[in-house]
Short mmCIF file of N, CA, C and O in Angstrom, two decimals:
data_model
loop_
_atom_site.label_atom_id
_atom_site.label_comp_id
_atom_site.label_asym_id
_atom_site.label_seq_id
_atom_site.Cartn_x
_atom_site.Cartn_y
_atom_site.Cartn_z
N PRO A 1 6.72 -165.03 -25.74
CA PRO A 1 5.68 -165.81 -25.09
C PRO A 1 6.21 -166.69 -23.95
O PRO A 1 5.51 -166.92 -23.00
N ASP A 2 7.43 -167.18 -24.06
CA ASP A 2 8.02 -168.01 -23.01
C ASP A 2 8.87 -167.14 -22.11
O ASP A 2 9.94 -166.70 -22.49
N ARG A 3 8.36 -166.90 -20.91
CA ARG A 3 9.10 -166.07 -19.96
C ARG A 3 10.30 -166.83 -19.44
O ARG A 3 10.29 -168.05 -19.33
N LEU A 4 11.31 -166.08 -19.09
CA LEU A 4 12.48 -166.64 -18.43
C LEU A 4 12.16 -166.83 -16.96
O LEU A 4 11.27 -166.16 -16.42
N PRO A 5 12.89 -167.70 -16.28
CA PRO A 5 12.70 -167.80 -14.83
C PRO A 5 12.93 -166.43 -14.18
O PRO A 5 13.76 -165.64 -14.64
N GLU A 6 12.19 -166.17 -13.12
CA GLU A 6 12.24 -164.87 -12.46
C GLU A 6 13.67 -164.47 -12.08
O GLU A 6 14.07 -163.32 -12.25
N GLU A 7 14.45 -165.42 -11.58
CA GLU A 7 15.83 -165.14 -11.17
C GLU A 7 16.68 -164.66 -12.36
O GLU A 7 17.48 -163.74 -12.23
N VAL A 8 16.48 -165.26 -13.52
CA VAL A 8 17.23 -164.88 -14.72
C VAL A 8 16.78 -163.50 -15.19
O VAL A 8 17.61 -162.64 -15.50
N GLU A 9 15.47 -163.27 -15.23
CA GLU A 9 14.96 -161.96 -15.63
C GLU A 9 15.49 -160.86 -14.71
O GLU A 9 15.94 -159.81 -15.18
N THR A 10 15.43 -161.10 -13.42
CA THR A 10 15.88 -160.10 -12.45
C THR A 10 17.37 -159.83 -12.60
O THR A 10 17.81 -158.68 -12.57
N THR A 11 18.15 -160.89 -12.78
CA THR A 11 19.60 -160.73 -12.95
C THR A 11 19.90 -159.90 -14.18
O THR A 11 20.69 -158.95 -14.12
N LEU A 12 19.29 -160.23 -15.30
CA LEU A 12 19.55 -159.47 -16.53
C LEU A 12 19.11 -158.02 -16.37
O LEU A 12 19.83 -157.10 -16.78
N TYR A 13 17.95 -157.81 -15.77
CA TYR A 13 17.47 -156.45 -15.55
C TYR A 13 18.47 -155.64 -14.71
O TYR A 13 18.82 -154.52 -15.07
N ARG A 14 18.95 -156.21 -13.63
CA ARG A 14 19.87 -155.51 -12.74
C ARG A 14 21.23 -155.25 -13.40
O ARG A 14 21.84 -154.21 -13.20
N ILE A 15 21.71 -156.21 -14.19
CA ILE A 15 22.98 -156.03 -14.89
C ILE A 15 22.85 -154.89 -15.89
O ILE A 15 23.71 -154.00 -15.97
N ILE A 16 21.79 -154.90 -16.67
CA ILE A 16 21.59 -153.85 -17.67
C ILE A 16 21.39 -152.50 -16.97
O ILE A 16 21.95 -151.48 -17.39
N GLN A 17 20.65 -152.49 -15.89
CA GLN A 17 20.44 -151.26 -15.12
C GLN A 17 21.77 -150.69 -14.63
O GLN A 17 22.04 -149.49 -14.78
N GLU A 18 22.61 -151.53 -14.06
CA GLU A 18 23.90 -151.08 -13.54
C GLU A 18 24.81 -150.61 -14.68
O GLU A 18 25.50 -149.60 -14.55
N ALA A 19 24.79 -151.34 -15.80
CA ALA A 19 25.61 -150.93 -16.94
C ALA A 19 25.19 -149.55 -17.44
O ALA A 19 26.04 -148.70 -17.72
N LEU A 20 23.89 -149.32 -17.57
CA LEU A 20 23.40 -148.03 -18.04
C LEU A 20 23.72 -146.92 -17.03
O LEU A 20 24.08 -145.80 -17.42
N THR A 21 23.62 -147.22 -15.74
CA THR A 21 24.00 -146.25 -14.71
C THR A 21 25.47 -145.88 -14.84
O THR A 21 25.83 -144.70 -14.78
N ASN A 22 26.33 -146.89 -15.04
CA ASN A 22 27.76 -146.62 -15.20
C ASN A 22 28.04 -145.78 -16.45
O ASN A 22 28.89 -144.89 -16.43
N ILE A 23 27.32 -146.06 -17.51
CA ILE A 23 27.50 -145.28 -18.75
C ILE A 23 27.16 -143.82 -18.50
O ILE A 23 27.91 -142.92 -18.88
N VAL A 24 26.02 -143.57 -17.85
CA VAL A 24 25.60 -142.19 -17.58
C VAL A 24 26.61 -141.50 -16.67
O VAL A 24 26.97 -140.35 -16.90
N LYS A 25 27.09 -142.18 -15.64
CA LYS A 25 27.99 -141.58 -14.66
C LYS A 25 29.40 -141.35 -15.18
O LYS A 25 30.05 -140.38 -14.81
N HIS A 26 29.90 -142.28 -16.00
CA HIS A 26 31.33 -142.29 -16.27
C HIS A 26 31.77 -142.16 -17.73
O HIS A 26 32.88 -141.74 -17.99
N SER A 27 30.93 -142.55 -18.68
CA SER A 27 31.47 -142.75 -20.04
C SER A 27 31.43 -141.53 -20.95
O SER A 27 32.18 -141.50 -21.92
N HIS A 28 30.54 -140.60 -20.70
CA HIS A 28 30.34 -139.47 -21.61
C HIS A 28 29.98 -139.96 -23.02
O HIS A 28 30.38 -139.37 -24.01
N ALA A 29 29.22 -141.03 -23.09
CA ALA A 29 28.82 -141.62 -24.38
C ALA A 29 27.73 -140.78 -25.04
O ALA A 29 26.91 -140.16 -24.37
N SER A 30 27.71 -140.81 -26.35
CA SER A 30 26.61 -140.19 -27.09
C SER A 30 25.67 -141.26 -27.64
O SER A 30 24.54 -140.96 -28.01
N ARG A 31 26.13 -142.52 -27.68
CA ARG A 31 25.30 -143.62 -28.17
C ARG A 31 25.49 -144.84 -27.28
O ARG A 31 26.59 -145.16 -26.86
N VAL A 32 24.36 -145.52 -27.07
CA VAL A 32 24.35 -146.76 -26.30
C VAL A 32 23.42 -147.73 -27.01
O VAL A 32 22.38 -147.33 -27.52
N SER A 33 23.80 -148.99 -27.04
CA SER A 33 22.89 -150.01 -27.58
C SER A 33 22.79 -151.16 -26.60
O SER A 33 23.76 -151.49 -25.90
N VAL A 34 21.60 -151.75 -26.53
CA VAL A 34 21.34 -152.91 -25.69
C VAL A 34 20.70 -153.96 -26.58
O VAL A 34 19.69 -153.69 -27.24
N LEU A 35 21.28 -155.13 -26.61
CA LEU A 35 20.76 -156.24 -27.40
C LEU A 35 20.59 -157.44 -26.49
O LEU A 35 21.53 -157.83 -25.79
N ILE A 36 19.39 -158.02 -26.50
CA ILE A 36 19.12 -159.23 -25.72
C ILE A 36 18.64 -160.29 -26.69
O ILE A 36 17.70 -160.06 -27.46
N VAL A 37 19.30 -161.46 -26.65
CA VAL A 37 18.98 -162.53 -27.58
C VAL A 37 18.87 -163.84 -26.81
O VAL A 37 19.74 -164.15 -25.98
N ARG A 38 17.84 -164.60 -27.13
CA ARG A 38 17.68 -165.94 -26.55
C ARG A 38 17.96 -166.95 -27.64
O ARG A 38 17.33 -166.93 -28.70
N ARG A 39 18.93 -167.82 -27.38
CA ARG A 39 19.27 -168.89 -28.32
C ARG A 39 19.27 -170.20 -27.57
O ARG A 39 20.17 -170.47 -26.77
N GLY A 40 18.27 -171.00 -27.81
CA GLY A 40 18.19 -172.29 -27.14
C GLY A 40 18.14 -172.14 -25.64
O GLY A 40 17.25 -171.51 -25.09
N HIS A 41 19.14 -172.68 -24.98
CA HIS A 41 19.17 -172.68 -23.52
C HIS A 41 20.00 -171.54 -22.94
O HIS A 41 20.34 -171.56 -21.75
N LEU A 42 20.35 -170.55 -23.77
CA LEU A 42 21.15 -169.42 -23.30
C LEU A 42 20.48 -168.10 -23.65
O LEU A 42 19.81 -167.98 -24.68
N VAL A 43 20.71 -167.11 -22.79
CA VAL A 43 20.29 -165.74 -23.08
C VAL A 43 21.54 -164.87 -23.01
O VAL A 43 22.33 -164.97 -22.08
N SER A 44 21.71 -164.04 -24.03
CA SER A 44 22.84 -163.12 -24.07
C SER A 44 22.32 -161.69 -24.05
O SER A 44 21.31 -161.38 -24.67
N ALA A 45 23.05 -160.85 -23.34
CA ALA A 45 22.78 -159.41 -23.35
C ALA A 45 24.09 -158.72 -23.64
O ALA A 45 25.12 -159.04 -23.03
N VAL A 46 24.06 -157.79 -24.58
CA VAL A 46 25.25 -157.01 -24.92
C VAL A 46 24.89 -155.54 -24.80
O VAL A 46 23.92 -155.08 -25.41
N ILE A 47 25.67 -154.82 -24.01
CA ILE A 47 25.49 -153.39 -23.82
C ILE A 47 26.76 -152.72 -24.33
O ILE A 47 27.85 -153.03 -23.84
N GLU A 48 26.62 -151.82 -25.30
CA GLU A 48 27.78 -151.14 -25.89
C GLU A 48 27.58 -149.64 -25.83
O GLU A 48 26.46 -149.16 -25.98
N ASP A 49 28.68 -148.93 -25.64
CA ASP A 49 28.62 -147.47 -25.71
C ASP A 49 29.83 -146.95 -26.48
O ASP A 49 30.81 -147.66 -26.67
N ASP A 50 29.71 -145.71 -26.92
CA ASP A 50 30.80 -145.07 -27.66
C ASP A 50 31.52 -144.05 -26.79
O ASP A 50 32.09 -143.09 -27.29
N GLY A 51 31.51 -144.29 -25.50
CA GLY A 51 32.11 -143.35 -24.56
C GLY A 51 33.62 -143.42 -24.50
O GLY A 51 34.28 -143.98 -25.36
N ARG A 52 34.15 -142.83 -23.43
CA ARG A 52 35.60 -142.69 -23.33
C ARG A 52 36.32 -143.97 -22.94
O ARG A 52 37.54 -144.04 -23.01
N GLY A 53 35.59 -145.00 -22.50
CA GLY A 53 36.20 -146.28 -22.17
C GLY A 53 37.10 -146.20 -20.96
O GLY A 53 37.26 -145.16 -20.33
N PHE A 54 37.70 -147.32 -20.63
CA PHE A 54 38.62 -147.40 -19.50
C PHE A 54 39.47 -148.65 -19.68
O PHE A 54 39.16 -149.52 -20.48
N GLU A 55 40.54 -148.72 -18.93
CA GLU A 55 41.39 -149.90 -18.97
C GLU A 55 40.83 -150.93 -17.99
O GLU A 55 40.83 -150.70 -16.78
N VAL A 56 40.31 -152.02 -18.51
CA VAL A 56 39.66 -153.02 -17.68
C VAL A 56 40.61 -153.54 -16.60
O VAL A 56 40.22 -153.73 -15.45
N SER A 57 41.87 -153.72 -16.95
CA SER A 57 42.84 -154.24 -15.99
C SER A 57 43.09 -153.27 -14.84
O SER A 57 43.57 -153.67 -13.78
N GLU A 58 42.73 -152.00 -15.02
CA GLU A 58 42.93 -151.00 -13.98
C GLU A 58 41.65 -150.63 -13.25
O GLU A 58 41.65 -149.73 -12.43
N ALA A 59 40.56 -151.33 -13.56
CA ALA A 59 39.28 -151.03 -12.91
C ALA A 59 39.41 -151.29 -11.42
O ALA A 59 40.07 -152.24 -11.00
N ARG A 60 38.79 -150.46 -10.64
CA ARG A 60 38.88 -150.58 -9.18
C ARG A 60 38.30 -151.92 -8.73
O ARG A 60 37.17 -152.26 -9.06
N ALA A 61 39.10 -152.64 -7.98
CA ALA A 61 38.64 -153.93 -7.45
C ALA A 61 37.49 -153.74 -6.47
O ALA A 61 36.68 -154.62 -6.28
N ASP A 62 37.43 -152.55 -5.85
CA ASP A 62 36.35 -152.30 -4.90
C ASP A 62 35.17 -151.58 -5.55
O ASP A 62 34.24 -151.18 -4.88
N GLY A 63 35.22 -151.42 -6.87
CA GLY A 63 34.11 -150.80 -7.58
C GLY A 63 32.89 -151.70 -7.49
O GLY A 63 32.83 -152.75 -8.12
N LEU A 64 31.93 -151.34 -6.66
CA LEU A 64 30.82 -152.23 -6.38
C LEU A 64 29.99 -152.55 -7.62
O LEU A 64 29.39 -153.61 -7.70
N GLY A 65 29.95 -151.67 -8.60
CA GLY A 65 29.16 -151.94 -9.80
C GLY A 65 29.64 -153.16 -10.54
O GLY A 65 28.88 -154.10 -10.78
N LEU A 66 30.92 -153.20 -10.89
CA LEU A 66 31.47 -154.33 -11.64
C LEU A 66 31.50 -155.59 -10.78
O LEU A 66 31.18 -156.69 -11.26
N VAL A 67 31.87 -155.45 -9.52
CA VAL A 67 31.91 -156.60 -8.62
C VAL A 67 30.50 -157.19 -8.48
O VAL A 67 30.32 -158.41 -8.57
N GLY A 68 29.53 -156.33 -8.27
CA GLY A 68 28.15 -156.79 -8.12
C GLY A 68 27.63 -157.48 -9.37
O GLY A 68 26.94 -158.51 -9.28
N MET A 69 27.98 -156.95 -10.55
CA MET A 69 27.56 -157.59 -11.79
C MET A 69 28.15 -158.98 -11.91
O MET A 69 27.45 -159.94 -12.25
N ARG A 70 29.44 -159.10 -11.63
CA ARG A 70 30.10 -160.42 -11.71
C ARG A 70 29.46 -161.41 -10.74
O ARG A 70 29.23 -162.57 -11.07
N GLU A 71 29.18 -160.95 -9.54
CA GLU A 71 28.57 -161.83 -8.53
C GLU A 71 27.18 -162.28 -8.96
O GLU A 71 26.84 -163.45 -8.85
N ARG A 72 26.37 -161.35 -9.43
CA ARG A 72 25.01 -161.69 -9.86
C ARG A 72 25.01 -162.73 -10.97
O ARG A 72 24.26 -163.69 -10.94
N VAL A 73 25.85 -162.51 -11.96
CA VAL A 73 25.92 -163.43 -13.09
C VAL A 73 26.44 -164.79 -12.64
O VAL A 73 25.92 -165.83 -13.04
N GLY A 74 27.46 -164.79 -11.79
CA GLY A 74 28.02 -166.04 -11.30
C GLY A 74 27.03 -166.87 -10.50
O GLY A 74 27.05 -168.10 -10.56
N LEU A 75 26.16 -166.21 -9.75
CA LEU A 75 25.19 -166.93 -8.93
C LEU A 75 24.21 -167.76 -9.74
O LEU A 75 23.64 -168.73 -9.23
N ILE A 76 23.99 -167.40 -11.00
CA ILE A 76 23.08 -168.19 -11.83
C ILE A 76 23.82 -168.95 -12.93
O ILE A 76 23.22 -169.40 -13.90
N GLY A 77 25.13 -169.09 -12.76
CA GLY A 77 25.91 -169.91 -13.68
C GLY A 77 26.24 -169.25 -15.00
O GLY A 77 26.47 -169.93 -16.00
N GLY A 78 26.27 -167.93 -15.01
CA GLY A 78 26.55 -167.21 -16.24
C GLY A 78 27.97 -166.69 -16.33
O GLY A 78 28.79 -166.92 -15.45
N LYS A 79 28.22 -165.97 -17.42
CA LYS A 79 29.53 -165.38 -17.68
C LYS A 79 29.36 -163.90 -17.98
O LYS A 79 28.39 -163.50 -18.62
N LEU A 80 30.33 -163.11 -17.56
CA LEU A 80 30.36 -161.68 -17.84
C LEU A 80 31.70 -161.35 -18.47
O LEU A 80 32.74 -161.76 -17.96
N ARG A 81 31.66 -160.63 -19.58
CA ARG A 81 32.89 -160.22 -20.26
C ARG A 81 32.80 -158.72 -20.49
O ARG A 81 31.77 -158.20 -20.92
N ILE A 82 33.91 -158.03 -20.20
CA ILE A 82 33.98 -156.59 -20.41
C ILE A 82 35.14 -156.31 -21.33
O ILE A 82 36.26 -156.75 -21.08
N GLU A 83 34.86 -155.57 -22.40
CA GLU A 83 35.91 -155.13 -23.32
C GLU A 83 35.89 -153.61 -23.37
O GLU A 83 34.85 -153.01 -23.63
N SER A 84 37.04 -153.02 -23.13
CA SER A 84 37.13 -151.57 -23.15
C SER A 84 38.59 -151.18 -23.17
O SER A 84 39.46 -151.93 -22.75
N SER A 85 38.85 -150.00 -23.66
CA SER A 85 40.15 -149.37 -23.52
C SER A 85 39.93 -147.87 -23.64
O SER A 85 38.94 -147.42 -24.22
N THR A 86 40.83 -147.13 -23.09
CA THR A 86 40.67 -145.69 -23.05
C THR A 86 40.45 -145.13 -24.45
O THR A 86 41.21 -145.43 -25.37
N GLY A 87 39.38 -144.37 -24.60
CA GLY A 87 39.07 -143.72 -25.87
C GLY A 87 38.28 -144.55 -26.86
O GLY A 87 37.97 -144.07 -27.95
N SER A 88 37.92 -145.80 -26.50
CA SER A 88 37.26 -146.64 -27.51
C SER A 88 35.91 -147.20 -27.09
O SER A 88 35.43 -148.15 -27.70
N GLY A 89 35.30 -146.66 -26.07
CA GLY A 89 34.00 -147.17 -25.65
C GLY A 89 34.13 -148.46 -24.88
O GLY A 89 35.22 -148.95 -24.61
N THR A 90 32.97 -149.01 -24.53
CA THR A 90 32.94 -150.22 -23.70
C THR A 90 31.87 -151.16 -24.22
O THR A 90 30.79 -150.72 -24.63
N THR A 91 32.17 -152.45 -24.16
CA THR A 91 31.19 -153.50 -24.46
C THR A 91 31.14 -154.42 -23.26
O THR A 91 32.16 -154.91 -22.79
N LEU A 92 29.92 -154.63 -22.76
CA LEU A 92 29.70 -155.56 -21.67
C LEU A 92 28.82 -156.66 -22.22
O LEU A 92 27.75 -156.39 -22.78
N ALA A 93 29.28 -157.90 -22.14
CA ALA A 93 28.52 -159.05 -22.65
C ALA A 93 28.23 -160.02 -21.52
O ALA A 93 29.12 -160.39 -20.77
N VAL A 94 26.98 -160.43 -21.42
CA VAL A 94 26.52 -161.34 -20.40
C VAL A 94 25.89 -162.54 -21.09
O VAL A 94 25.14 -162.38 -22.05
N GLU A 95 26.20 -163.73 -20.60
CA GLU A 95 25.55 -164.95 -21.11
C GLU A 95 25.12 -165.76 -19.91
O GLU A 95 25.95 -166.06 -19.03
N VAL A 96 23.83 -166.09 -19.85
CA VAL A 96 23.29 -166.84 -18.72
C VAL A 96 22.39 -167.96 -19.24
O VAL A 96 21.84 -167.87 -20.33
N PRO A 97 22.25 -169.02 -18.44
CA PRO A 97 21.32 -170.08 -18.81
C PRO A 97 19.89 -169.54 -18.83
O PRO A 97 19.51 -168.74 -17.97
N ALA A 98 19.11 -169.98 -19.81
CA ALA A 98 17.73 -169.50 -19.93
C ALA A 98 16.79 -170.19 -18.96
O ALA A 98 15.62 -169.83 -18.88
N GLY A 99 17.28 -171.16 -18.24
CA GLY A 99 16.45 -171.79 -17.23
C GLY A 99 16.16 -173.22 -17.46
O GLY A 99 16.39 -173.90 -18.31
#
């Protein structure tokens, strides 16, 4: 019933959209889950897949998907965390102020 500010909704939508696009393009996952939770003044989104994963430390610095996600989240005072390693899938966690 209580909508998030438009900027927060749009940011979460775009982050999740980009994460799902990356999963389809790169991960070869058979399962994906998306969880969005609002707790007080924070909203968290967690996107997980069971794909082939990657080494986060070796991710391309010029990879516009990850760079764009970090920038979007940072612009609204949020945090982005990526956990992955080759062969173990990927978890992307976003936490942003609810407004």
